[in-house]
């Protein structure tokens, strides 16, 4: 008998029929002899409906009251799912965030979980009940209703799994796992059976929308085995665990786990800046002050006492960043400012890079053989990212996927 | 400066526009220098929507989960009303039932309030905030979400007013007060400025739908001045207080406050029953056992050692009661069983009856002068009820209204 936390998102509980379908899946897990805690989101569309009501009243409603409003969404789902389980003879009980309680800090609309008191849930599990918990919500020390912000239900599920010392936390989504790359770009993309937390974090931060970064961080911190799987089709999905787990299970860890890419990239260049100490801050400071997030940064020192800066931002931020950069260029006496929003970022991720050299040079060789020019390079311990022209994206992904045998 | 509890029902908060209208009314009370606690129901239609979802799953859903589901309705309203108040510059904060907390017993779907901890509300009032409280809901000692059953929001308002020792509890409805009788039957019916708890209880139990009986009982028990007024048109409404309050304000208390009537009445007779001890129980017991409520009862002893029983029930229960009565008549050897569903009950209510004699005889005289036959009579300390033929109802109400000068 294992203790399993299962999380179902808004689409999976989007109608009474779908809620009954979730009840069936949960009941099957119970019939296999497991204890189950289910975490659910609001029915799809409900959060938008409530937000629209609030915005009829005020453009920026008070965050405390917004949390009071939005948390009704999951409260409806936990009641209906508990009823659906009871209707098929599976004993169940619902808990809101404050009933667990899931203690959070005071930051309404994006609170962080500080502590979960697991006794109430354990008591109900001991009575052979399925416990249905409202995702996304918690309670502050002052007894206020809080929400965890975007992707909060995933975080609730992982945090509960950690607090209950669960054997596995299963996140049901509309995809059946994590893939070596986007199957729309490379039809030979393969589902990964297993991947490490660090790799998943890199993939998520690069735009793989399977899991929220925060929930993966949480799982990593508390070493909660996390499984992504489909609520629509059967299959084991992708298990996300620590590197140690690969060793324990004697599973062969591939060098590269996946290729991620992001089209939401734009490049800005400021050329011929007189090179003095502090010039980087003078250029990038005003951009950050405007709440524009800077991703990759490259500085090239010239021979004539000047220097060139290149950095990337989201495409939506390019126009604003360009204005700021032009004004900075005037101040510093720079020669030229350029921008380009026809670029993409492509990244190869794999913990194997830590111990295997030569991956970067293989990557560069593959791109060169296909006449793909690399505009920028950035690396971390388990990731190599390159900026290339947008038109080369499909070719680059397909050639790299084959060269690193990700389809095998 | 007074502390006022204001309650608005589902129709008054049925749309964003109406919620903004309620916010305007509350803000006006604040501008007059008062502290205000507002109690609100779910937006009209919402409870039906949620109930329909539950019944798609199960005909008789678990009551605990049903309470979890339905209480989201008021939670939405408190958030939206707080936002609407803030949007117009009136500081406000919302409280769910468990946040107050409003402690109830464990009877889900019709819980009774056991205790209200008023400190949280008082703290917010001291910060010059309007406190918006979800009606109809509470929390059990075990931390479960409970609801108070029908008319629960009125009860919440009165109970809060008692716990806060408020100066007045104002119930906003779609009528502008309590009338001497139904204006649809007697156009000269007048709104009463003031009425006692006991009179209001009699009127409510006789079908005046203005207030829930339970909330009036609560107000009476804790001596909370209760005012019924319209959320649509201005006016002082009707104040419901103790008899002592009339004396204190030197207000002249009329002998009769109002004439109530009920068309939902049917009469059953069992004639020529051999008169033995216990015969009343043998006749009425089986009716009660079938969950049929018996209202008025009359027993006439005959001269031949037999007795006649007459009693009234709701019209919908007449057929079932008649079947039971026929079977009882067979068993007891009664002569005849009769039924009549063309009757009505008309009642005159007034605390003045306690000290003034002659009201009953005046009433009987007025009815006799108009050729209206009285079929049954029942009295309490402050009420005289008569059963008459349905066709005489309008005439009886109009003549009595004039005879007792209720239009003056």
PDB file of C-alpha atoms in Angstrom, chain A residues 52-172:
ATOM      1  CA  UNK A  52     -14.750  39.316 -14.789  1.00  0.00           C
ATOM      2  CA  UNK A  53     -17.291  40.011 -12.001  1.00  0.00           C
ATOM      3  CA  UNK A  54     -14.591  41.663  -9.890  1.00  0.00           C
ATOM      4  CA  UNK A  55     -13.357  43.758 -12.783  1.00  0.00           C
ATOM      5  CA  UNK A  56     -16.840  45.052 -13.483  1.00  0.00           C
ATOM      6  CA  UNK A  57     -16.458  46.661 -10.060  1.00  0.00           C
ATOM      7  CA  UNK A  58     -12.824  47.687 -10.022  1.00  0.00           C
ATOM      8  CA  UNK A  59      -9.925  47.417 -12.429  1.00  0.00           C
ATOM      9  CA  UNK A  60      -7.495  46.428  -9.696  1.00  0.00           C
ATOM     10  CA  UNK A  61      -9.540  44.887  -6.925  1.00  0.00           C
ATOM     11  CA  UNK A  62      -8.138  44.551  -3.419  1.00  0.00           C
ATOM     12  CA  UNK A  63      -5.958  41.437  -3.343  1.00  0.00           C
ATOM     13  CA  UNK A  64      -7.309  40.123  -0.048  1.00  0.00           C
ATOM     14  CA  UNK A  65     -10.875  40.260  -1.385  1.00  0.00           C
ATOM     15  CA  UNK A  66      -9.790  38.827  -4.726  1.00  0.00           C
ATOM     16  CA  UNK A  67      -8.439  35.800  -2.852  1.00  0.00           C
ATOM     17  CA  UNK A  68     -11.753  35.458  -0.968  1.00  0.00           C
ATOM     18  CA  UNK A  69     -13.522  35.526  -4.345  1.00  0.00           C
ATOM     19  CA  UNK A  70     -11.301  33.174  -6.351  1.00  0.00           C
ATOM     20  CA  UNK A  71     -10.926  30.470  -3.693  1.00  0.00           C
ATOM     21  CA  UNK A  72     -14.636  29.690  -4.036  1.00  0.00           C
ATOM     22  CA  UNK A  73     -13.692  28.075  -7.363  1.00  0.00           C
ATOM     23  CA  UNK A  74     -11.776  25.156  -5.872  1.00  0.00           C
ATOM     24  CA  UNK A  75     -14.227  24.921  -2.976  1.00  0.00           C
ATOM     25  CA  UNK A  76     -16.974  24.091  -5.484  1.00  0.00           C
ATOM     26  CA  UNK A  77     -14.773  21.421  -7.101  1.00  0.00           C
ATOM     27  CA  UNK A  78     -13.807  19.661  -3.844  1.00  0.00           C
ATOM     28  CA  UNK A  79     -17.467  19.392  -2.817  1.00  0.00           C
ATOM     29  CA  UNK A  80     -18.550  18.028  -6.208  1.00  0.00           C
ATOM     30  CA  UNK A  81     -15.635  15.563  -6.453  1.00  0.00           C
ATOM     31  CA  UNK A  82     -16.310  14.287  -2.922  1.00  0.00           C
ATOM     32  CA  UNK A  83     -19.961  13.763  -3.882  1.00  0.00           C
ATOM     33  CA  UNK A  84     -18.928  11.992  -7.098  1.00  0.00           C
ATOM     34  CA  UNK A  85     -16.659   9.645  -5.120  1.00  0.00           C
ATOM     35  CA  UNK A  86     -19.392   8.973  -2.547  1.00  0.00           C
ATOM     36  CA  UNK A  87     -21.901   8.379  -5.350  1.00  0.00           C
ATOM     37  CA  UNK A  88     -19.753   5.489  -6.578  1.00  0.00           C
ATOM     38  CA  UNK A  89     -19.265   4.091  -3.095  1.00  0.00           C
ATOM     39  CA  UNK A  90     -15.789   5.466  -2.383  1.00  0.00           C
ATOM     40  CA  UNK A  91     -15.775   7.228   0.977  1.00  0.00           C
ATOM     41  CA  UNK A  92     -14.404  10.766   0.684  1.00  0.00           C
ATOM     42  CA  UNK A  93     -14.184  14.072   2.535  1.00  0.00           C
ATOM     43  CA  UNK A  94     -13.270  17.546   1.300  1.00  0.00           C
ATOM     44  CA  UNK A  95     -10.898  20.086   2.813  1.00  0.00           C
ATOM     45  CA  UNK A  96     -10.451  23.747   1.906  1.00  0.00           C
ATOM     46  CA  UNK A  97      -7.022  25.325   2.377  1.00  0.00           C
ATOM     47  CA  UNK A  98      -7.876  26.638   5.855  1.00  0.00           C
ATOM     48  CA  UNK A  99      -9.356  23.325   6.912  1.00  0.00           C
ATOM     49  CA  UNK A 100      -6.126  21.401   6.257  1.00  0.00           C
ATOM     50  CA  UNK A 101      -4.703  23.989   7.267  1.00  0.00           C
ATOM     51  CA  UNK A 102      -2.163  25.078   4.667  1.00  0.00           C
ATOM     52  CA  UNK A 103      -0.411  27.970   6.394  1.00  0.00           C
ATOM     53  CA  UNK A 104       0.989  30.655   4.087  1.00  0.00           C
ATOM     54  CA  UNK A 105       2.647  34.028   4.417  1.00  0.00           C
ATOM     55  CA  UNK A 106       0.613  37.236   4.143  1.00  0.00           C
ATOM     56  CA  UNK A 107       1.244  37.999   0.461  1.00  0.00           C
ATOM     57  CA  UNK A 108      -2.271  37.817  -0.972  1.00  0.00           C
ATOM     58  CA  UNK A 109      -2.520  36.620  -4.615  1.00  0.00           C
ATOM     59  CA  UNK A 110       0.951  35.060  -4.502  1.00  0.00           C
ATOM     60  CA  UNK A 111       1.432  33.627  -1.063  1.00  0.00           C
ATOM     61  CA  UNK A 112       4.098  31.070  -0.185  1.00  0.00           C
ATOM     62  CA  UNK A 113       3.381  27.974   1.863  1.00  0.00           C
ATOM     63  CA  UNK A 114       5.073  28.154   5.259  1.00  0.00           C
ATOM     64  CA  UNK A 115       3.723  25.066   6.961  1.00  0.00           C
ATOM     65  CA  UNK A 116       1.223  22.285   6.419  1.00  0.00           C
ATOM     66  CA  UNK A 117      -0.388  20.680   9.430  1.00  0.00           C
ATOM     67  CA  UNK A 118      -0.996  17.136   8.174  1.00  0.00           C
ATOM     68  CA  UNK A 119      -2.874  15.669  11.163  1.00  0.00           C
ATOM     69  CA  UNK A 120      -6.425  16.323   9.920  1.00  0.00           C
ATOM     70  CA  UNK A 121      -5.688  14.615   6.598  1.00  0.00           C
ATOM     71  CA  UNK A 122      -3.930  11.687   8.288  1.00  0.00           C
ATOM     72  CA  UNK A 123      -6.930  11.176  10.565  1.00  0.00           C
ATOM     73  CA  UNK A 124      -9.270  10.904   7.582  1.00  0.00           C
ATOM     74  CA  UNK A 125      -6.897   8.624   5.629  1.00  0.00           C
ATOM     75  CA  UNK A 126      -6.819   6.366   8.679  1.00  0.00           C
ATOM     76  CA  UNK A 127     -10.624   6.105   8.347  1.00  0.00           C
ATOM     77  CA  UNK A 128     -10.110   4.787   4.777  1.00  0.00           C
ATOM     78  CA  UNK A 129     -11.348   7.991   3.220  1.00  0.00           C
ATOM     79  CA  UNK A 130     -10.106   9.693   0.081  1.00  0.00           C
ATOM     80  CA  UNK A 131      -9.202  13.245   1.095  1.00  0.00           C
ATOM     81  CA  UNK A 132     -10.052  15.890  -1.511  1.00  0.00           C
ATOM     82  CA  UNK A 133      -8.093  19.123  -0.990  1.00  0.00           C
ATOM     83  CA  UNK A 134      -8.626  22.510  -2.649  1.00  0.00           C
ATOM     84  CA  UNK A 135      -5.508  23.490  -4.566  1.00  0.00           C
ATOM     85  CA  UNK A 136      -4.115  27.006  -4.986  1.00  0.00           C
ATOM     86  CA  UNK A 137      -5.319  28.232  -1.581  1.00  0.00           C
ATOM     87  CA  UNK A 138      -4.149  28.590   1.991  1.00  0.00           C
ATOM     88  CA  UNK A 139      -4.678  30.566   5.144  1.00  0.00           C
ATOM     89  CA  UNK A 140      -2.488  33.279   6.678  1.00  0.00           C
ATOM     90  CA  UNK A 141      -1.434  33.399  10.320  1.00  0.00           C
ATOM     91  CA  UNK A 142      -4.151  36.056  10.830  1.00  0.00           C
ATOM     92  CA  UNK A 143      -6.827  33.736   9.442  1.00  0.00           C
ATOM     93  CA  UNK A 144      -7.081  35.442   6.054  1.00  0.00           C
ATOM     94  CA  UNK A 145      -7.719  33.461   2.883  1.00  0.00           C
ATOM     95  CA  UNK A 146      -4.679  33.442   0.575  1.00  0.00           C
ATOM     96  CA  UNK A 147      -3.870  32.097  -2.886  1.00  0.00           C
ATOM     97  CA  UNK A 148      -0.572  30.761  -4.152  1.00  0.00           C
ATOM     98  CA  UNK A 149      -0.578  32.445  -7.543  1.00  0.00           C
ATOM     99  CA  UNK A 150      -0.095  30.877 -10.974  1.00  0.00           C
ATOM    100  CA  UNK A 151       0.216  27.095 -10.995  1.00  0.00           C
ATOM    101  CA  UNK A 152      -0.587  27.088  -7.303  1.00  0.00           C
ATOM    102  CA  UNK A 153      -2.465  23.797  -7.393  1.00  0.00           C
ATOM    103  CA  UNK A 154       0.666  21.932  -8.519  1.00  0.00           C
ATOM    104  CA  UNK A 155       2.500  23.487  -5.587  1.00  0.00           C
ATOM    105  CA  UNK A 156      -0.277  22.470  -3.189  1.00  0.00           C
ATOM    106  CA  UNK A 157      -0.026  18.878  -4.406  1.00  0.00           C
ATOM    107  CA  UNK A 158       3.750  18.691  -4.033  1.00  0.00           C
ATOM    108  CA  UNK A 159       3.714  20.430  -0.648  1.00  0.00           C
ATOM    109  CA  UNK A 160       1.052  18.030   0.619  1.00  0.00           C
ATOM    110  CA  UNK A 161       3.053  15.069  -0.681  1.00  0.00           C
ATOM    111  CA  UNK A 162       6.082  16.387   1.217  1.00  0.00           C
ATOM    112  CA  UNK A 163       4.119  17.011   4.426  1.00  0.00           C
ATOM    113  CA  UNK A 164       2.489  13.561   4.270  1.00  0.00           C
ATOM    114  CA  UNK A 165       5.723  11.877   3.209  1.00  0.00           C
ATOM    115  CA  UNK A 166       3.777  10.460   0.260  1.00  0.00           C
ATOM    116  CA  UNK A 167       5.268   7.802  -1.981  1.00  0.00           C
ATOM    117  CA  UNK A 168       4.488   9.735  -5.145  1.00  0.00           C
ATOM    118  CA  UNK A 169       2.883  12.952  -6.310  1.00  0.00           C
ATOM    119  CA  UNK A 170       1.038  12.492  -9.607  1.00  0.00           C
ATOM    120  CA  UNK A 171       0.221  15.561 -11.697  1.00  0.00           C
ATOM    121  CA  UNK A 172      -2.486  14.794 -14.278  1.00  0.00           C
TER     122      UNK A 172
END
